[in-house]
Coordinates of C-alpha atoms and ligand atoms in Angstrom, one line a residue:
X1 CA -8.2 166.4 131.9
X2 CA -5.6 168.6 133.6
X3 CA -4.7 169.4 137.1
X4 CA -4.0 173.2 137.0
X5 CA -1.0 174.8 138.6
X6 CA -1.3 178.4 139.7
X7 CA 2.5 178.9 139.5
X8 CA 3.5 181.5 136.9
X9 CA 7.3 181.9 136.9
X10 CA 7.2 184.5 134.1
X11 CA 4.7 187.3 133.8
X12 CA 4.6 190.3 131.4
X13 CA 3.8 193.5 133.2
X14 CA 3.4 195.7 130.1
X15 CA 6.8 197.3 130.2
X16 CA 8.9 194.8 132.2
X17 CA 9.0 191.1 133.1
X18 CA 8.2 189.7 136.6
X19 CA 10.1 186.5 137.4
X20 CA 9.7 184.3 140.4
X21 CA 13.2 184.2 142.0
X22 CA 13.8 180.5 141.9
X23 CA 17.1 180.8 143.8
X24 CA 15.1 181.9 146.9
X25 CA 12.6 179.0 146.8
X26 CA 11.4 177.3 149.0
X27 CA 12.6 179.5 151.8
X28 CA 11.1 182.7 150.4
X29 CA 8.6 183.4 147.6
X30 CA 9.8 186.7 145.9
X31 CA 9.6 188.2 142.5
X32 CA 12.2 190.2 140.6
X33 CA 11.3 192.9 138.0
X34 CA 13.4 192.7 134.9
X35 CA 13.5 195.9 132.9
X36 CA 16.4 195.6 130.5
X37 CA 17.9 192.8 128.3
X38 CA 21.1 192.9 130.4
X39 CA 19.0 192.2 133.6
X40 CA 17.4 189.3 131.7
X41 CA 20.8 187.9 130.7
X42 CA 21.9 187.9 134.3
X43 CA 18.6 186.4 135.5
X44 CA 19.1 183.5 133.1
X45 CA 22.8 183.0 133.9
X46 CA 22.2 183.2 137.7
X47 CA 19.2 180.8 137.4
X48 CA 16.6 183.2 138.9
X49 CA 14.7 181.7 135.9
X50 CA 15.7 178.2 134.8
X51 CA 14.4 175.2 133.0
X52 CA 14.6 174.9 129.2
X53 CA 11.2 176.2 128.1
X54 CA 11.3 179.0 130.8
X55 CA 14.7 180.3 129.7
X56 CA 13.5 180.2 126.1
X57 CA 10.5 182.4 126.8
X58 CA 12.6 184.7 129.0
X59 CA 15.1 185.1 126.2
X60 CA 12.2 186.1 123.9
X61 CA 11.2 188.8 126.4
X62 CA 14.9 189.8 126.7
X63 CA 14.9 190.5 122.9
X64 CA 11.7 192.6 123.2
X65 CA 13.2 194.6 126.2
X66 CA 16.4 195.1 124.2
X67 CA 14.5 196.3 121.1
X68 CA 12.9 199.0 123.2
X69 CA 16.3 200.2 124.4
X70 CA 17.6 200.3 120.8
X71 CA 14.8 202.7 119.6
X72 CA 17.5 205.5 119.6
X73 CA 19.2 203.7 116.7
X74 CA 20.0 205.9 113.6
X75 CA 18.0 203.7 111.3
X76 CA 16.5 200.2 110.9
X77 CA 19.8 198.6 109.8
X78 CA 21.5 199.8 113.0
X79 CA 18.5 198.7 115.1
X80 CA 18.6 195.1 113.6
X81 CA 22.4 194.9 114.0
X82 CA 22.0 195.7 117.7
X83 CA 19.4 193.1 118.0
X84 CA 21.7 190.5 116.5
X85 CA 24.6 191.4 118.8
X86 CA 22.3 191.2 121.8
X87 CA 21.1 187.8 120.7
X88 CA 24.7 186.5 120.8
X89 CA 25.0 187.6 124.4
X90 CA 21.6 186.2 125.4
X91 CA 22.2 182.8 123.8
X92 CA 25.6 182.5 125.5
X93 CA 24.2 182.8 129.0
X94 CA 23.3 179.1 129.1
X95 CA 24.6 176.9 126.3
X96 CA 22.9 173.6 126.7
X97 CA 19.1 174.2 126.5
X98 CA 18.3 174.7 122.9
X99 CA 15.0 176.4 123.7
X100 CA 17.0 179.6 124.5
X101 CA 18.6 179.6 121.0
X102 CA 15.3 178.7 119.4
X103 CA 13.3 181.5 121.0
X104 CA 15.9 184.2 120.7
X105 CA 16.6 183.4 117.0
X106 CA 12.8 183.2 116.4
X107 CA 12.4 186.8 117.7
X108 CA 15.4 188.2 115.8
X109 CA 14.2 186.5 112.5
X110 CA 10.7 187.8 113.2
X111 CA 12.0 191.4 113.6
X112 CA 13.9 191.1 110.4
X113 CA 10.9 189.8 108.5
X114 CA 8.7 192.7 109.5
X115 CA 8.4 195.6 107.1
X116 CA 7.5 198.1 109.9
X117 CA 8.9 201.1 111.8
X118 CA 11.1 200.5 114.9
X119 CA 8.4 201.3 117.5
X120 CA 6.0 198.9 115.6
X121 CA 8.6 196.2 115.6
X122 CA 9.1 196.6 119.4
X123 CA 5.4 196.2 119.9
X124 CA 5.3 193.0 117.7
X125 CA 8.2 191.5 119.6
X126 CA 6.5 192.0 122.9
X127 CA 3.3 190.5 121.5
X128 CA 5.2 187.5 120.1
X129 CA 6.9 186.8 123.5
X130 CA 3.5 186.9 125.2
X131 CA 2.2 184.5 122.6
X132 CA 5.1 182.1 123.3
X133 CA 4.3 182.3 127.0
X134 CA 0.6 181.5 126.5
X135 CA 1.3 178.8 123.9
X136 CA 3.8 177.0 126.2
X137 CA 1.1 176.2 128.7
X138 CA -1.1 174.7 126.0
X139 CA 1.8 172.7 124.7
X140 CA 2.6 171.4 128.2
X141 CA -1.0 170.3 128.7
X142 CA -0.9 168.3 125.4
X143 CA 2.4 166.7 126.6
X144 CA 0.6 165.9 129.9
X145 CA -2.4 164.3 128.1
X146 CA -0.2 162.1 126.0
X147 CA 2.1 161.2 128.9
X148 CA -0.7 160.4 131.3
X149 CA -1.3 157.2 129.2
X150 CA 2.0 155.7 130.2
X151 CA 1.5 156.0 134.0
X152 CA -0.1 152.8 135.3
X153 CA -3.1 153.0 137.7
X154 CA -1.8 153.8 141.2
X155 CA 1.7 154.0 139.8
X156 CA 4.8 155.8 141.1
X157 CA 6.6 158.2 138.8
X158 CA 10.3 159.0 139.5
X159 CA 11.5 162.3 138.2
X160 CA 14.9 164.1 138.3
X161 CA 15.5 167.9 138.6
X162 CA 12.5 170.2 138.0
X163 CA 10.6 169.9 134.8
X164 CA 7.5 171.5 136.3
X165 CA 5.5 174.7 136.2
X166 CA 8.6 176.6 137.4
X167 CA 10.6 175.3 134.4
X168 CA 8.0 176.3 131.9
X169 CA 5.3 178.9 131.5
X170 CA 3.3 177.2 134.2
X171 CA 2.3 173.5 133.9
X172 CA 5.4 171.5 133.2
X173 CA 6.6 168.8 130.9
X174 CA 7.6 165.8 133.1
X175 CA 5.5 167.3 136.0
X176 CA 2.8 168.1 133.4
X177 CA 2.6 164.3 132.9
X178 CA 2.3 163.8 136.6
X179 CA -0.3 166.6 136.9
X180 CA -2.4 165.1 134.0
X181 CA -2.0 161.5 135.4
X182 CA -3.1 162.7 138.9
X183 CA -6.2 164.4 137.4
X184 CA -7.2 161.1 136.1
X185 CA -6.0 158.9 139.0
X186 CA -5.4 160.6 142.4
X187 CA -3.8 157.4 143.6
X188 CA -0.6 158.0 141.7
X189 CA 2.5 159.4 143.4
X190 CA 5.8 161.0 142.6
X191 CA 9.3 160.3 143.8
X192 CA 11.5 163.3 143.3
X193 CA 15.3 163.1 143.2
X194 CA 17.0 165.8 145.3
X195 CA 19.2 166.7 142.3
X196 CA 22.6 167.9 143.5
X197 CA 24.3 170.3 143.3
X198 CA 21.5 172.9 143.0
X199 CA 18.8 170.8 144.5
X200 CA 16.0 171.6 142.0
X201 CA 14.3 168.4 143.0
X202 CA 14.2 169.2 146.7
X203 CA 13.7 173.0 146.4
X204 CA 11.5 173.3 143.4
X205 CA 9.8 169.9 142.4
X206 CA 8.9 169.0 146.0
X207 CA 7.7 172.6 146.6
X208 CA 5.4 172.8 143.6
X209 CA 4.0 169.3 144.0
X210 CA 3.4 169.6 147.7
X211 CA 1.7 173.0 147.0
X212 CA -0.6 171.2 144.6
X213 CA -1.4 168.4 147.0
X214 CA 0.2 165.7 144.7
X215 CA 1.6 162.9 146.9
X216 CA 5.4 163.3 146.7
X217 CA 8.4 161.6 148.3
X218 CA 11.8 163.2 148.2
X219 CA 14.9 161.0 147.9
X220 CA 18.5 161.8 147.5
X221 CA 20.0 161.1 144.1
X222 CA 21.9 157.9 145.2
X223 CA 18.7 156.3 146.4
X224 CA 17.0 155.7 143.0
X225 CA 18.5 152.3 142.4
X226 CA 17.5 151.1 145.9
X227 CA 13.9 152.1 145.3
X228 CA 13.8 150.6 141.8
X229 CA 15.2 147.3 143.1
X230 CA 12.4 147.3 145.8
X231 CA 9.8 147.6 143.1
X232 CA 8.7 151.1 144.2
X233 CA 9.1 152.8 140.9
X234 CA 6.8 152.1 137.9
X235 CA 8.0 154.6 135.4
X236 CA 10.7 157.4 135.1
X237 CA 9.6 160.7 133.5
X238 CA 12.2 163.5 133.1
X239 CA 12.4 166.7 131.1
X240 CA 15.1 167.6 128.6
X241 CA 17.3 170.5 127.6
X242 CA 18.2 169.4 124.1
X243 CA 17.2 166.2 122.2
X244 CA 19.2 165.1 119.1
X245 CA 17.5 163.5 116.1
X246 CA 18.6 160.0 117.3
X247 CA 16.8 160.6 120.6
X248 CA 20.0 161.3 122.7
X249 CA 18.8 163.7 125.4
X250 CA 20.7 166.2 127.5
X251 CA 19.1 166.8 130.8
X252 CA 20.2 167.7 134.3
X253 CA 23.3 166.0 135.5
X254 CA 22.4 162.6 137.1
X255 CA 19.7 161.8 134.5
X256 CA 22.0 159.3 132.7
X257 CA 22.6 157.5 136.0
X258 CA 18.8 157.2 136.6
X259 CA 18.4 155.9 133.0
X260 CA 21.1 153.2 133.5
X261 CA 19.4 152.1 136.8
X262 CA 16.0 152.0 135.1
X263 CA 17.4 149.9 132.2
X264 CA 18.9 147.4 134.8
X265 CA 15.5 147.1 136.5
X266 CA 13.4 147.0 133.3
X267 CA 11.6 150.2 134.2
X268 CA 10.3 152.4 131.3
X269 CA 12.2 155.7 131.0
X270 CA 10.5 158.6 129.3
X271 CA 11.6 162.1 128.3
X272 CA 8.9 164.8 128.1
X273 CA 9.7 167.7 125.9
X274 CA 8.1 170.3 123.6
X275 CA 9.2 170.3 120.0
X276 CA 11.3 173.4 120.7
X277 CA 13.6 171.2 122.8
X278 CA 14.4 169.0 119.8
X279 CA 17.5 170.2 117.9
X280 CA 16.9 169.2 114.3
X281 CA 20.4 170.4 113.4
X282 CA 22.2 167.7 115.3
X283 CA 22.1 163.9 114.6
X284 CA 23.5 162.7 118.0
X285 CA 24.0 163.9 121.5
X286 CA 27.8 164.1 121.0
X287 CA 27.2 167.5 119.4
X288 CA 25.4 169.0 122.5
X289 CA 27.5 171.6 124.4
X290 CA 27.5 170.8 128.1
X291 CA 27.5 173.8 130.4
X292 CA 30.1 173.9 133.1
X293 CA 29.1 175.8 136.2
X294 CA 30.8 177.5 139.1
X295 CA 32.7 175.1 141.5
X296 CA 31.0 176.8 144.5
X297 CA 27.8 174.9 143.6
X298 CA 29.6 171.7 144.6
X299 CA 31.8 173.0 147.4
X300 CA 29.2 175.0 149.2
X301 CA 25.7 174.2 150.6
X302 CA 23.8 177.3 151.8
X303 CA 26.9 179.3 151.7
X304 CA 28.9 176.9 153.9
X305 CA 32.0 175.0 152.6
X306 CA 31.3 171.3 152.8
X307 CA 34.7 169.9 151.6
X308 CA 38.4 170.7 151.8
X309 CA 39.1 174.0 150.0
X310 CA 42.0 172.4 148.0
X311 CA 40.0 169.6 146.5
X312 CA 39.6 169.5 142.6
X313 CA 36.1 170.3 141.4
X314 CA 34.4 169.6 138.1
X315 CA 30.8 170.7 137.7
X316 CA 29.0 169.8 134.5
X317 CA 25.4 170.9 134.7
X318 CA 24.0 168.3 132.3
X319 CA 24.6 164.8 131.0
X320 CA 23.4 163.1 127.8
X321 CA 21.3 159.9 128.0
X322 CA 21.7 157.8 124.9
X323 CA 18.5 157.2 122.9
X324 CA 18.9 153.5 123.5
X325 CA 18.0 153.9 127.2
X326 CA 14.9 156.0 126.4
X327 CA 11.6 154.2 126.0
X328 CA 9.8 157.1 124.5
X329 CA 9.9 160.9 123.9
X330 CA 6.6 162.5 125.0
X331 CA 5.8 165.6 122.9
X332 CA 2.8 167.8 122.2
X333 CA 2.1 165.8 119.1
X334 CA 2.5 162.3 120.6
X335 CA 5.0 159.8 122.0
X336 CA 7.9 158.7 119.7
X337 CA 10.5 156.0 120.1
X338 CA 14.0 157.6 119.7
X339 CA 14.5 155.6 116.5
X340 CA 11.3 157.2 115.1
X341 CA 12.0 160.8 116.2
X342 CA 13.8 162.0 113.1
X343 CA 11.1 160.9 110.7
X344 CA 8.4 162.2 113.0
X345 CA 10.0 165.6 113.3
X346 CA 10.6 166.0 109.6
X347 CA 6.9 165.2 108.9
X348 CA 5.7 168.0 111.2
X349 CA 5.5 171.5 109.6
X350 CA 7.8 174.1 111.4
X351 CA 5.8 176.7 113.2
Ligands
MRU401 O1 19.9 173.9 135.3 P1 18.4 173.9 135.1 O2 17.7 173.9 136.4 O3 17.9 174.9 134.2 O4 18.1 172.4 134.5 C1 16.8 172.1 134.2 C2 16.6 170.8 133.7 O5 17.5 170.0 133.4 C3 15.2 170.4 133.3 O6 15.0 169.0 133.5 C4 15.0 170.7 131.8 O7 15.3 172.0 131.5 C5 13.6 170.5 131.4 S1 12.5 171.7 132.0 C6 10.9 171.4 131.4

């Protein structure tokens, strides 16, 4: 059973993409029309669209938009070369979430595999991006179904950042687990970490769960240990941006600290991700590139400077939680212990 969300952060409008502007939420609900691949690259970099699966799907649409622009190429070779160049730019917009690389590469490889004319390839790329969009919701619902089993009756889930409808095509990974658990048991509740510096927990997770009527309590990041010690948290469920074969998981900065606190209090800690977030080319999390973002995200809140201008700033957007702190990785095909992940992934045919 699922608890539907009506939020659709990415929509295909036939010749352009409509994105919910996630930088404006929750103050304003607006959409942005993306007509070129360059506009898509900026939307991903500036986090108008964000969350690993959502930027993957957006990247796939970016390739389709670019392909239409390249129809003036002299021949198919030039067309495919331009696609490859564009893919390099798109993938560089956000380096940590592997879904972006996965989706963009999948589109370029698909274009190269088709023995068709350029206009026909453009059409196929658009259809393929729409397919990824629709499939993502189904994948999330499967993650939700598996994950709902680990939420105790009347339990409280703690989550970090936003791994919800806004971060995917429209259901969520970690929040997909919350939605599916809530559909079965409306006495569960969610604690959402605020998630500094960009406040995805406060601005996005709280917004979408409150909209859906799922009981939600917002806490600041530093409060998680306090509530764990008080026995208020039964299980932690977070999303992921890239999972290595040993289960090490990159997710929003602060996730590692939550995992350490959960370990200290014997609270199960789960990561909910689609297979496209698992990077089968890396053995450990040491190989995951960590995006460094603008210092202004730390120094300013709502455009206002909140610290001395001269202070030094470091702003990594993600951290890596070692597999040994993770109880299980919830995917569309089941829940795996980090130590079982490699074998499980190798046993599943690549789609
Ligand atoms: O910087 P963001 O907002 O893109 O970071 C998002 C996260 O870290 C999410 O937890 C992750 O992408 C999983 S989304 C299903």
